[in-house]
Structure formats: structure tokens, C-alpha cells
CSV table of C-alpha atoms in Angstrom, one decimal:
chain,number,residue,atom,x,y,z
S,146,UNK,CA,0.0,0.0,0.0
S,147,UNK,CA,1.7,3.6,-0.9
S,148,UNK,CA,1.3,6.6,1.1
S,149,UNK,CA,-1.3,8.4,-0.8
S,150,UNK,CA,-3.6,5.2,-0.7
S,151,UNK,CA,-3.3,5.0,3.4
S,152,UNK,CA,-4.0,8.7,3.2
S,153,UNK,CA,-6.9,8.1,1.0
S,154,UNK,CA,-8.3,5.0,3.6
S,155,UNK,CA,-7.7,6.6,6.5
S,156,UNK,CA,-11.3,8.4,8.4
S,157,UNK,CA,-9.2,10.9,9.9
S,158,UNK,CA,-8.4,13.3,7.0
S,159,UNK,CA,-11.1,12.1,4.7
S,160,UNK,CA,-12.8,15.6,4.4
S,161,UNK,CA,-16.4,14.4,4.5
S,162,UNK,CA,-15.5,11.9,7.5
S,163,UNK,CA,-14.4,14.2,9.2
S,164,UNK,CA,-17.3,16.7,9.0
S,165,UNK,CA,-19.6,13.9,9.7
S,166,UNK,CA,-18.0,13.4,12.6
S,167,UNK,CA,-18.3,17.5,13.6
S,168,UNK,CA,-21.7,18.0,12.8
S,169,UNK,CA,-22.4,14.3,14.8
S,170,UNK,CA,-20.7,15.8,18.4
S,171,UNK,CA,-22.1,19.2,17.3
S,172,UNK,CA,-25.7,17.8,17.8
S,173,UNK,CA,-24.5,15.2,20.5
S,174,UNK,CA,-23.0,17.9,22.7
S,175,UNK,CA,-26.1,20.4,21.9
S,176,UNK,CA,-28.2,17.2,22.8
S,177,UNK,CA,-25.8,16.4,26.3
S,178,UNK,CA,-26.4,20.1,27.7
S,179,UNK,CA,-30.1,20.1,26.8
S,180,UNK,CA,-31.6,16.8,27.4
S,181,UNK,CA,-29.1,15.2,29.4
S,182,UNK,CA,-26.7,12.0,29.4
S,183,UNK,CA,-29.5,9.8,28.7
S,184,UNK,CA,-30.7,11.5,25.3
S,185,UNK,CA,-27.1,10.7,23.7
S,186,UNK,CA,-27.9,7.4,22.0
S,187,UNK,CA,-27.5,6.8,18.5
S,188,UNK,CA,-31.3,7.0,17.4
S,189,UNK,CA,-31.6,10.6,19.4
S,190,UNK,CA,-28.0,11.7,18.0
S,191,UNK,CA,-28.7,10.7,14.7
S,192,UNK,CA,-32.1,12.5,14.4
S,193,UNK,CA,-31.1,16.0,15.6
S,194,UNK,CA,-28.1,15.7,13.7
S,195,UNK,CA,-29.9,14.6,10.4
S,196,UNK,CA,-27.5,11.6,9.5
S,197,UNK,CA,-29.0,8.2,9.5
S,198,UNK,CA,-28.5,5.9,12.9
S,199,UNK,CA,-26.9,3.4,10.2
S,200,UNK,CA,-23.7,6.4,9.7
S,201,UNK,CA,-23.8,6.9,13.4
S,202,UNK,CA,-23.4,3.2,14.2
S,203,UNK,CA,-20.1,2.9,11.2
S,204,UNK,CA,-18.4,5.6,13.3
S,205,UNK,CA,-19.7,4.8,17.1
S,206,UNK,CA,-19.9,1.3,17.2
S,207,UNK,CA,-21.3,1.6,20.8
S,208,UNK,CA,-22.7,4.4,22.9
S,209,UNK,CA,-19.5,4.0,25.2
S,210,UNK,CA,-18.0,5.4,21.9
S,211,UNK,CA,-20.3,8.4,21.1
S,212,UNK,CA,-20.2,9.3,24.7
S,213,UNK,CA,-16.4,9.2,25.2
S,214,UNK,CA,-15.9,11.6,22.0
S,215,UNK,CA,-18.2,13.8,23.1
S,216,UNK,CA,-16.6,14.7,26.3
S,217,UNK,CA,-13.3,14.8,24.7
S,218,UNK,CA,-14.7,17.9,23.2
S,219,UNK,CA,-14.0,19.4,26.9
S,220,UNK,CA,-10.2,19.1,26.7
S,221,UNK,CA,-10.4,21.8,24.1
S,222,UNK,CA,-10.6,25.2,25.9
S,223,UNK,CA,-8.8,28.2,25.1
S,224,UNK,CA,-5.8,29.0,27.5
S,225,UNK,CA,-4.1,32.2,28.2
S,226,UNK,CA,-1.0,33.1,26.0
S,227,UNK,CA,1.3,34.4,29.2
S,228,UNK,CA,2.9,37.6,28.7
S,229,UNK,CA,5.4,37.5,31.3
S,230,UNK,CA,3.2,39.8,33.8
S,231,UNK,CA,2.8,36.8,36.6
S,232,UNK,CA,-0.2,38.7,38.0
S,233,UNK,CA,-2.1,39.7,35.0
S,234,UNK,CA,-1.0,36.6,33.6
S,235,UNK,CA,-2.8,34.3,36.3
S,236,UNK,CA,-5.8,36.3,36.4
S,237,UNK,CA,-6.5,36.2,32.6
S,238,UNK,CA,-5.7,32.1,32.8
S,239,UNK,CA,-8.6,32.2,35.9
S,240,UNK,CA,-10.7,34.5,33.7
S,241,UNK,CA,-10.5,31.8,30.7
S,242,UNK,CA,-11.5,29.1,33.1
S,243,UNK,CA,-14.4,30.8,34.2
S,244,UNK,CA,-15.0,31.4,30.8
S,245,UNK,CA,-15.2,27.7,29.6
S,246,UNK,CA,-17.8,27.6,32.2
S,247,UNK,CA,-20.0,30.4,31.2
S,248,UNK,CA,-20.1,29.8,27.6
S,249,UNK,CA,-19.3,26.0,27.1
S,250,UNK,CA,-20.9,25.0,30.5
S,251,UNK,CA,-17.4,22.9,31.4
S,252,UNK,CA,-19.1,23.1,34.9
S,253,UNK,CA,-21.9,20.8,33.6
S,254,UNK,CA,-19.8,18.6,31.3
S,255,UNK,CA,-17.1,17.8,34.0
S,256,UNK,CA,-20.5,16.7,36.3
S,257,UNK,CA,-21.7,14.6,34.3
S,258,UNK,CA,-18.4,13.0,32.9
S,259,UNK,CA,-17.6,12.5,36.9
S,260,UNK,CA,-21.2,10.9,37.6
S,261,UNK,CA,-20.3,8.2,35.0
S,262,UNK,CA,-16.9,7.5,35.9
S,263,UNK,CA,-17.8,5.0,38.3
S,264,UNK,CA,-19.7,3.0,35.6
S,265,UNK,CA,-17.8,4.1,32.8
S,266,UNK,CA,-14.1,3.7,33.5
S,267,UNK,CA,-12.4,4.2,30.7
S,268,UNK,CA,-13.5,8.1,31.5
S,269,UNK,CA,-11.0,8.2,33.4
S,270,UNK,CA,-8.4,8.5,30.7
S,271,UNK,CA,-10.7,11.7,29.4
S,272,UNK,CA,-11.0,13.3,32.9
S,273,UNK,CA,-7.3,13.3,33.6
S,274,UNK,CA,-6.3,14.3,30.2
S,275,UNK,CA,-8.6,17.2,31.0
S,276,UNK,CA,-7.5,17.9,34.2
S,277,UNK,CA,-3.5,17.8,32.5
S,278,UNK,CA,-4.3,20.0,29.7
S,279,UNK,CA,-6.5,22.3,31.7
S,280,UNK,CA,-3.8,23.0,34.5
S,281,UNK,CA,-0.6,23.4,32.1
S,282,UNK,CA,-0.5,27.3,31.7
S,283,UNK,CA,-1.4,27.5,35.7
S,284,UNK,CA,1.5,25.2,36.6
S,285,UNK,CA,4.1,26.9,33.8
S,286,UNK,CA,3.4,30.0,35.4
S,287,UNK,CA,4.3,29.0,39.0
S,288,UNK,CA,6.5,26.3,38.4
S,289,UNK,CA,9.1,29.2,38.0
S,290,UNK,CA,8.7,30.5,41.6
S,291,UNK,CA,7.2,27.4,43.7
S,292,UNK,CA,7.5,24.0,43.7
S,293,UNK,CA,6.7,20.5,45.6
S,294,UNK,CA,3.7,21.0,48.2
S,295,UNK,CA,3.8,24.7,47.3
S,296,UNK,CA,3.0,24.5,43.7
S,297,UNK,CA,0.4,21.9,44.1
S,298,UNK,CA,-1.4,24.9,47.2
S,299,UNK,CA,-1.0,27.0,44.6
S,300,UNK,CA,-2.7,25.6,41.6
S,301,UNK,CA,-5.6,23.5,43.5
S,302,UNK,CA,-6.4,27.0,45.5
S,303,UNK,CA,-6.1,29.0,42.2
S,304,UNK,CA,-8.0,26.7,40.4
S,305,UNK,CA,-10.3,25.1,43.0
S,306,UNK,CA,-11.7,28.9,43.8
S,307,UNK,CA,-13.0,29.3,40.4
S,308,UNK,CA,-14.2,25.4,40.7
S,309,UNK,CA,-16.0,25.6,44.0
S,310,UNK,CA,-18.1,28.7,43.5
S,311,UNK,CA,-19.3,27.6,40.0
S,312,UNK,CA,-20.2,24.0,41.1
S,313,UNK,CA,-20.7,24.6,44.9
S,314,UNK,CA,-22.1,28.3,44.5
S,315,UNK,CA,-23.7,27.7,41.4
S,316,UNK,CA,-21.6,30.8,40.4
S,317,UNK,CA,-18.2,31.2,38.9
S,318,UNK,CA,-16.4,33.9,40.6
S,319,UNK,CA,-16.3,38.0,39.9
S,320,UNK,CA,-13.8,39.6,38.5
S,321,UNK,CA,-12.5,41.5,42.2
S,322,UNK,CA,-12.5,37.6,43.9
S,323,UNK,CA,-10.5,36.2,40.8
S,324,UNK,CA,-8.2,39.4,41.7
S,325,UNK,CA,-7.9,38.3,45.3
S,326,UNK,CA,-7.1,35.0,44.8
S,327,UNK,CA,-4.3,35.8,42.7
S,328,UNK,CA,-3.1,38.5,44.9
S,329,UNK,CA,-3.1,36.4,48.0
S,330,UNK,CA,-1.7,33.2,46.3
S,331,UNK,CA,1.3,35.3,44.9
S,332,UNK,CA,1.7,37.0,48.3
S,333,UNK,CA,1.5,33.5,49.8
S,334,UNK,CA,4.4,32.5,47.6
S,335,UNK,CA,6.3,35.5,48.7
S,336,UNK,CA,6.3,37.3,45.5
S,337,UNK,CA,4.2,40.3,46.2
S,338,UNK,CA,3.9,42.6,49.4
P,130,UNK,CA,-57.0,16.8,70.5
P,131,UNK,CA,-54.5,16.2,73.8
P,132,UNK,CA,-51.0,17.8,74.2
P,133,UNK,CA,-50.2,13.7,74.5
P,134,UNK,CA,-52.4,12.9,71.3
P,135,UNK,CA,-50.5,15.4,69.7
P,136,UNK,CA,-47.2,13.7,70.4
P,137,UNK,CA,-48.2,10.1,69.8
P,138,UNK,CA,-49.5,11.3,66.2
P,139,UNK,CA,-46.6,12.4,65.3
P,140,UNK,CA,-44.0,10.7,63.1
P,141,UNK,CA,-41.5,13.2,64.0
P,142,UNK,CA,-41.6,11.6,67.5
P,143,UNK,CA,-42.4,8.1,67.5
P,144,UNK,CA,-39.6,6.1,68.6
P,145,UNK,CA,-40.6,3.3,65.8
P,146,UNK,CA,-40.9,5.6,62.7
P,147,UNK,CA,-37.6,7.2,63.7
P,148,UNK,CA,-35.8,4.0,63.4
P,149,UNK,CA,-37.8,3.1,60.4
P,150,UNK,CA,-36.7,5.9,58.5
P,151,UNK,CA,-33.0,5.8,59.9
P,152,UNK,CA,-33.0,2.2,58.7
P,153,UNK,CA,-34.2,3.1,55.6
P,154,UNK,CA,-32.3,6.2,55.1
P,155,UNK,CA,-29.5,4.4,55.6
P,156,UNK,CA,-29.9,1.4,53.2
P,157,UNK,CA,-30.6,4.4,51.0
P,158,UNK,CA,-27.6,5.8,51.1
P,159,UNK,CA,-25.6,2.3,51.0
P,160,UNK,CA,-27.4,1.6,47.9
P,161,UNK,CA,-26.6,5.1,46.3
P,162,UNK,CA,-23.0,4.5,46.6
P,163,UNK,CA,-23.0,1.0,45.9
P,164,UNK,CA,-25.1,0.6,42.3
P,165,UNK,CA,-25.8,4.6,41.6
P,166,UNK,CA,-28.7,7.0,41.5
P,167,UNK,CA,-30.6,5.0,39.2
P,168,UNK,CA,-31.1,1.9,41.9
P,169,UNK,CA,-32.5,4.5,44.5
P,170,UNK,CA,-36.3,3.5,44.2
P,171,UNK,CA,-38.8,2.1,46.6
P,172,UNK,CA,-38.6,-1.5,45.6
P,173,UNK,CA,-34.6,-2.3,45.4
P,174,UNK,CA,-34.5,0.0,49.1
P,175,UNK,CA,-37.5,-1.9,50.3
P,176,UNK,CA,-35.3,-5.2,49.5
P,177,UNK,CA,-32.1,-3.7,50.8
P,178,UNK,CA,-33.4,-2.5,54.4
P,179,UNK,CA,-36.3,-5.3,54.9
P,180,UNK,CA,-39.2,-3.0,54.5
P,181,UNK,CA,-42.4,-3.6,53.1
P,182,UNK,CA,-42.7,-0.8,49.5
P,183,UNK,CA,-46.0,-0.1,51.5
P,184,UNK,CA,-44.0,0.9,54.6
P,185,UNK,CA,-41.7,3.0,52.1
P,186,UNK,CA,-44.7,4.6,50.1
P,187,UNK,CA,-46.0,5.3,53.6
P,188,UNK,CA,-43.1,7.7,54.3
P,189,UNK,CA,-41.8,8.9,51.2
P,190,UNK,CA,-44.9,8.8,48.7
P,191,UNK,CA,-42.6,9.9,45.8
P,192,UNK,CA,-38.9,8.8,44.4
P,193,UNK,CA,-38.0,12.3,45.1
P,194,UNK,CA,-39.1,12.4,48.2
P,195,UNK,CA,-36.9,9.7,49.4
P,196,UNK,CA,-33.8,11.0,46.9
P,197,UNK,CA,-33.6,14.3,48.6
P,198,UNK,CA,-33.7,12.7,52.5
P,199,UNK,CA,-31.1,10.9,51.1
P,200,UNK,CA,-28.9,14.3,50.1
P,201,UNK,CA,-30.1,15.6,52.9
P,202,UNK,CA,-27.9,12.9,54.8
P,203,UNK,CA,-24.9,14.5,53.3
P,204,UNK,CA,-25.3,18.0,55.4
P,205,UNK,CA,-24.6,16.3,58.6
P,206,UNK,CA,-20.8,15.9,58.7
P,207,UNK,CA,-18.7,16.7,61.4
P,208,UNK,CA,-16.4,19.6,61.5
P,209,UNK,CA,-13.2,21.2,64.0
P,210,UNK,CA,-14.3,22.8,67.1
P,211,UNK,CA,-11.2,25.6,67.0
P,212,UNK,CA,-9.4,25.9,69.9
P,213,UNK,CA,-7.8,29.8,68.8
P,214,UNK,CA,-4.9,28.4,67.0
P,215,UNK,CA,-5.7,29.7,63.6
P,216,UNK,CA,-3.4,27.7,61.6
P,217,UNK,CA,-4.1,25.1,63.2
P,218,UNK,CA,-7.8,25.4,63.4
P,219,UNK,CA,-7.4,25.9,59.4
P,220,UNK,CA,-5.6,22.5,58.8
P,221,UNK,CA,-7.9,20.9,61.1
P,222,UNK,CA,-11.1,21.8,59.5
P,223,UNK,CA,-9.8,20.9,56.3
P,224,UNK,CA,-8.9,17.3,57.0
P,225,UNK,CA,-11.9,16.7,58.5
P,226,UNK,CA,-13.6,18.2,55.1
P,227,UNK,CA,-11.5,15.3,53.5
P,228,UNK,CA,-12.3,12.7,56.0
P,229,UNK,CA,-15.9,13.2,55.1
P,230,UNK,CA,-14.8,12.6,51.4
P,231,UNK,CA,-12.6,9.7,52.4
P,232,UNK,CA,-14.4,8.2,55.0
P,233,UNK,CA,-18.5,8.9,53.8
P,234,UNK,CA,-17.4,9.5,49.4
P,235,UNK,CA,-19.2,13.0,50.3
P,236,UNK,CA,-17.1,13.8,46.8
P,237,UNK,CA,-19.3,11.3,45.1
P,238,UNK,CA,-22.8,12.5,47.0
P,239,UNK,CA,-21.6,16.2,45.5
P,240,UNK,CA,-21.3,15.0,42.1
P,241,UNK,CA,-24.6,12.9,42.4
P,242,UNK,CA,-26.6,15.9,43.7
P,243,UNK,CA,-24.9,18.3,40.7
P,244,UNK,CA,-25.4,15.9,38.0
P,245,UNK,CA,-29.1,15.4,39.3
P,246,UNK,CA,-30.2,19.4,39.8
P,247,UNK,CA,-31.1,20.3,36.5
P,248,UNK,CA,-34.0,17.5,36.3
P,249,UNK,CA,-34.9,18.1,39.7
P,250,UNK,CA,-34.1,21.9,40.7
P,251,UNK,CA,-36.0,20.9,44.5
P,252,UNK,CA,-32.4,19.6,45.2
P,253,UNK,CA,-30.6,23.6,44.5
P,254,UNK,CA,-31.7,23.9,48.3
P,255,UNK,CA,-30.0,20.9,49.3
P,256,UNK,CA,-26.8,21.5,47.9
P,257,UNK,CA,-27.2,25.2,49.1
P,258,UNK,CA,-27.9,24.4,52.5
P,259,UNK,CA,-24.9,22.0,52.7
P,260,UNK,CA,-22.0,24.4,51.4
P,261,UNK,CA,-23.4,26.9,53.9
P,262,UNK,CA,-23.1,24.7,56.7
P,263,UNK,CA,-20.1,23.3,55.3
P,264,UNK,CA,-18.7,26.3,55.2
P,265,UNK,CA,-19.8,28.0,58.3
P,266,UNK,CA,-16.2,27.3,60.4
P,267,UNK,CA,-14.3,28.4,57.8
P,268,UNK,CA,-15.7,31.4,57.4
P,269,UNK,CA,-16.1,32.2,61.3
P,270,UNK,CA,-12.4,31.6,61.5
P,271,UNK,CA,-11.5,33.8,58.5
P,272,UNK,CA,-13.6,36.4,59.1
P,273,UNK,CA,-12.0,37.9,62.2
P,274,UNK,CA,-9.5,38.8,59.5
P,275,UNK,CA,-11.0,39.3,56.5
P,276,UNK,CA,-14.1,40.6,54.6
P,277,UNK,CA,-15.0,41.2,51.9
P,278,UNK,CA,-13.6,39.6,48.4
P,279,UNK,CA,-10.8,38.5,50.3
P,280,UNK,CA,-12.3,36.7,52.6
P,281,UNK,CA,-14.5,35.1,49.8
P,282,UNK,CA,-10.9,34.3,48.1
P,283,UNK,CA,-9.6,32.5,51.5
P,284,UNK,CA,-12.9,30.2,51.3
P,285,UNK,CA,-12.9,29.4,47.9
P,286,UNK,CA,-9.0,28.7,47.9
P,287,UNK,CA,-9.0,26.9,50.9
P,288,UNK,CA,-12.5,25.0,50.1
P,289,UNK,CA,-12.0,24.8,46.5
P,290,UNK,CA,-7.6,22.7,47.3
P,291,UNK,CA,-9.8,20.0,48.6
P,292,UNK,CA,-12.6,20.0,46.4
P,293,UNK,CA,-10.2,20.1,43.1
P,294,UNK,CA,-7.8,17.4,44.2
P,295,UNK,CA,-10.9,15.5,45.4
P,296,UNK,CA,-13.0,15.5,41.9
P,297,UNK,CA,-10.1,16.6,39.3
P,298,UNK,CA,-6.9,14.8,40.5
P,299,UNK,CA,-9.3,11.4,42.0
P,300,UNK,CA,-7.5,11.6,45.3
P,301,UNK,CA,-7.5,14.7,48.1
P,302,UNK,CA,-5.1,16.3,49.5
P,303,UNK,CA,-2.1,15.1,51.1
P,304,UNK,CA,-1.2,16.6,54.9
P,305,UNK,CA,1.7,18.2,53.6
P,306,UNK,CA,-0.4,20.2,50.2
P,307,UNK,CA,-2.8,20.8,53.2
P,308,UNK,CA,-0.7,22.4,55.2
P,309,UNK,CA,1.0,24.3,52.5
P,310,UNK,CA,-2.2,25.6,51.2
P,311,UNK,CA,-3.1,27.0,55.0
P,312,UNK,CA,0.1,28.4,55.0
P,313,UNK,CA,0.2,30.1,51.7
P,314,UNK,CA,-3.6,32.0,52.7
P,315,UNK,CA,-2.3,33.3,55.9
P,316,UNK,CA,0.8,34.9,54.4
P,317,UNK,CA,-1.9,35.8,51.8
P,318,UNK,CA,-4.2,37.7,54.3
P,319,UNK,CA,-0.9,39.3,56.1
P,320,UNK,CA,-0.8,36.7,59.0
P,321,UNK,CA,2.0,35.4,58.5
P,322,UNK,CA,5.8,35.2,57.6
């Protein structure tokens, strides 16, 4: 087989696959937030999406499928691009997580993805990669000053601020509490009087 | 009607329906943990605690009736009677915020209760009433420092450590992030060097 032809097999950069597949976790992920977990089955998917359940089926095989590639649309935010300003810096990363929240409702998908962990293991994998890829610019932009027990205060406080008003709260933080936050955690580290 | 009438018609006070609904409550909340929200009905908790589904109809006449007694079982955990040591008081009340994770999975009744609210929105004041009382010796110890956004920043960074390594990272807090993360908000809130 030559290069082109495994180019030409393969779903992943067949241009119609792979809008099939966008439109498919479009609908899927419009049909998560409005109906619920239990509304994302093939038949469901397939209908507000306007493919037939047949299509569905050839790229989900299973509903463990479907489901897993819809919360993988999660991992996906927008980060900050730092600027070297560590205070302005941490509050526009905090900013863009509260964002996620407000506009993608990340609060919602991370509750349902951890309600099915426990019966859907293979989550898991998707939650930590989340978790990974969602703390990176927090932890590049401490991991200069603090590290050990001291980093990991800094980015669960940071982060779990913005976390437990939005899910605990049922209200992501204001701007002046993000702006405490930071200023306390970088006066906790020593870096600011 | 008697003062003694009164009493004896009441299922608030009867000695039998208290430990009916403690036994049931309980097989409840076993059940919840052990198969998920979906197995919390009146016939599999019937089964579970040895009640007749008349006895449990008799009490709770709905499923979400007996759903939000069961939540409700999640408000009662203990927490640090502070002795004036604030740092100390702060670590305290902090592990014993994880020991009801460890120790009752009140991470897992959280994200139950979260992923349920938007079908059942009677369960907002549930959730409400628990962060408020979980709270409440936090905030009492913070606040003879703080007020203000920066006392809602100490709360939500000290709250939200726990809650983020709980849910995000699968495991809470170690003693040592613990401590670092009390340590970090009272140099923070100017209370120490």
C-alpha cells in the first residue's frame, strides 16, 4: 500500500469523515447540555443531527463510543497566551477558566463526565487528560517560583476557587475575587507585598 | 386533641418511625453509593433495608421524596471545634472536610446531587444548605481577618484545594499540600511570615 492510498483509507483526513463526525458531536454535545446523558444514544443523536443511525453506528460502534468523543470535546478550551506579567497573567488564565464555564458550560460537562466514571471507567483517561491539559499554563506559570507541596497549594487554591463557587455556589467567581485570589496566592508565595 | 395525642400522632416523634426511617435512610444511602442513583427506588431500598414498598410509600410517597432525605444525609458531617490556634484550626477543618470525602465519598454525594439538579431543581436547596453549613467554620475563622472579596478568596482557595484534588486529580489532599495551602492564605491575608 503507498502513502497516498493510506492517506486516502484513513477516516481521519477524509474531508467528508471528518465533517460527519463535527456535525455528529455538534448535535450530540447540543443534545448532552439540553436533554441530558441519557438523550445521547444513536437514534436521538442521529435524528437532531440529520444523518441516518446506520452512519452513526459505522463511526460509534457503541454508545461508550459516542459518549467518550463527546466529552473529549472538553479538553479543548482556550488557555491564556502568558505575557510575562505573573499577576495579569494568572488572572486572565482564571478569567479563561471561568470562561469555559460560562459559555461551554465545562461546569456541567465535568458533572456529568464524573457521575459516570464510576460505571464508565475508561473516563477516566478523558477526565485526567482534561485535568492535564486544563492545569498546564497554571503550573508553567508557578513552576518558576514554587515548587513540591507549594506548587500543588497553589494551583488546587487557584483553580479550586474558580471550581467551587461555579459548582458549589452555582456561580463562577467575579472579576475582584479572581483578583484576590491571585493577589493572595502570589503574596502566599512570597512574590508580592 | 390532647398535648399527648398530639405527640403520639406524630411521626417526628415516635420512637418506631424514627428507626424506620434511619434504617431506611440508611440502606438508602448504601445503595446510592453501591449501584448509583438510578437503583434509588422504593422496591430495590424496600429489598435492601427489609421494609415492606408499602411501609416506604408510607413515608416517602414519591422517588423524590426519598432522593432528597437521602442528600439531605450528606449536610450532617462533622467539622473542627477551634481551639484559637488559627493555623491550626485551618488544617484541622480541612482534614476533616476530606475525611468526610474519604471516610462517607461526600465527593461522590456532590457530584450525584450536581449531575441530578437540572431535572430536579428541589435539590438547588440541598446542595445550598450544605455548602453553607459546610462552610460556616471556615468562614467564622477567617472572618476575624478578613471581609469582603478577600475573605470570599480564602474560602474558595482553601475549600475549592480540597474539592479540586478530590473530583479533578481522583484523590485529596495530602497533609503536607494541606498544610502548604493553610500556609500560603495566611501569608496571603498578612498573617503570617
Amino acid at each position: 500500500m503507498t502513502r497516498s492510498d493510506d492517506v486516502e483509507d484513513s477516516p481521519a483526513v477524509d474531508p467528508r469523515v471528518v465533517r460527519t463526525r463535527s456535525d455528529v458531536i455538534k448535535a450530540a454535545m447540543q443534545v448532552l447540555m439540553d436533554e441530558g446523558l441519557e438523550a445521547v444514544t444513536h437514534s436521538r443523536i442521529a435524528q437532531v443531527a440529520g444523518y441516518s443511525k446506520a452512519t452513526l453506528y459505522s463511526h460509534w460502534p457503541t454508545r461508550a463510543h459516542l459518549i467518550r468523543d463527546v466529552f473529549a470535546q472538553f479538553q479543548n478550551f482556550e488557555h491564556h497566551t502568558p505575557t510575562g506579567d505573573l499577576q495579569a497573567d494568572l488572572v486572565a488564565e482564571l478569567i479563561m477558566f471561568r470562561q469555559a464555564i460560562v459559555e461551554h458550560r465545562l461546569d456541567r460537562g465535568l458533572v456529568m463526565l464524573l457521575a459516570l466514571m464510576s460505571s464508565h471507567p475508561e473516563l477516566v483517561d478523558i477526565r485526567d487528560n482534561m485535568v492535564t491539559d486544563g492545569e498546564r499554563v497554571l503550573r508553567r506559570l508557578l513552576a518558576t517560583t514554587v515548587s513540591g507541596p507549594a506548587l500543588e497549594a497553589a494551583v488546587l487554591s487557584l483553580s479550586g476557587a474558580v471550581l467551587h463557587a461555579a459548582l458549589l455556589h452555582g456561580e463562577p467567581p467575579s472579576d475582584s475575587v479572581i483578583e484576590a485570589t491571585v493577589d493572595m496566592t502570589l503574596r502566599g508565595i512570597g512574590l508580592q507585598q
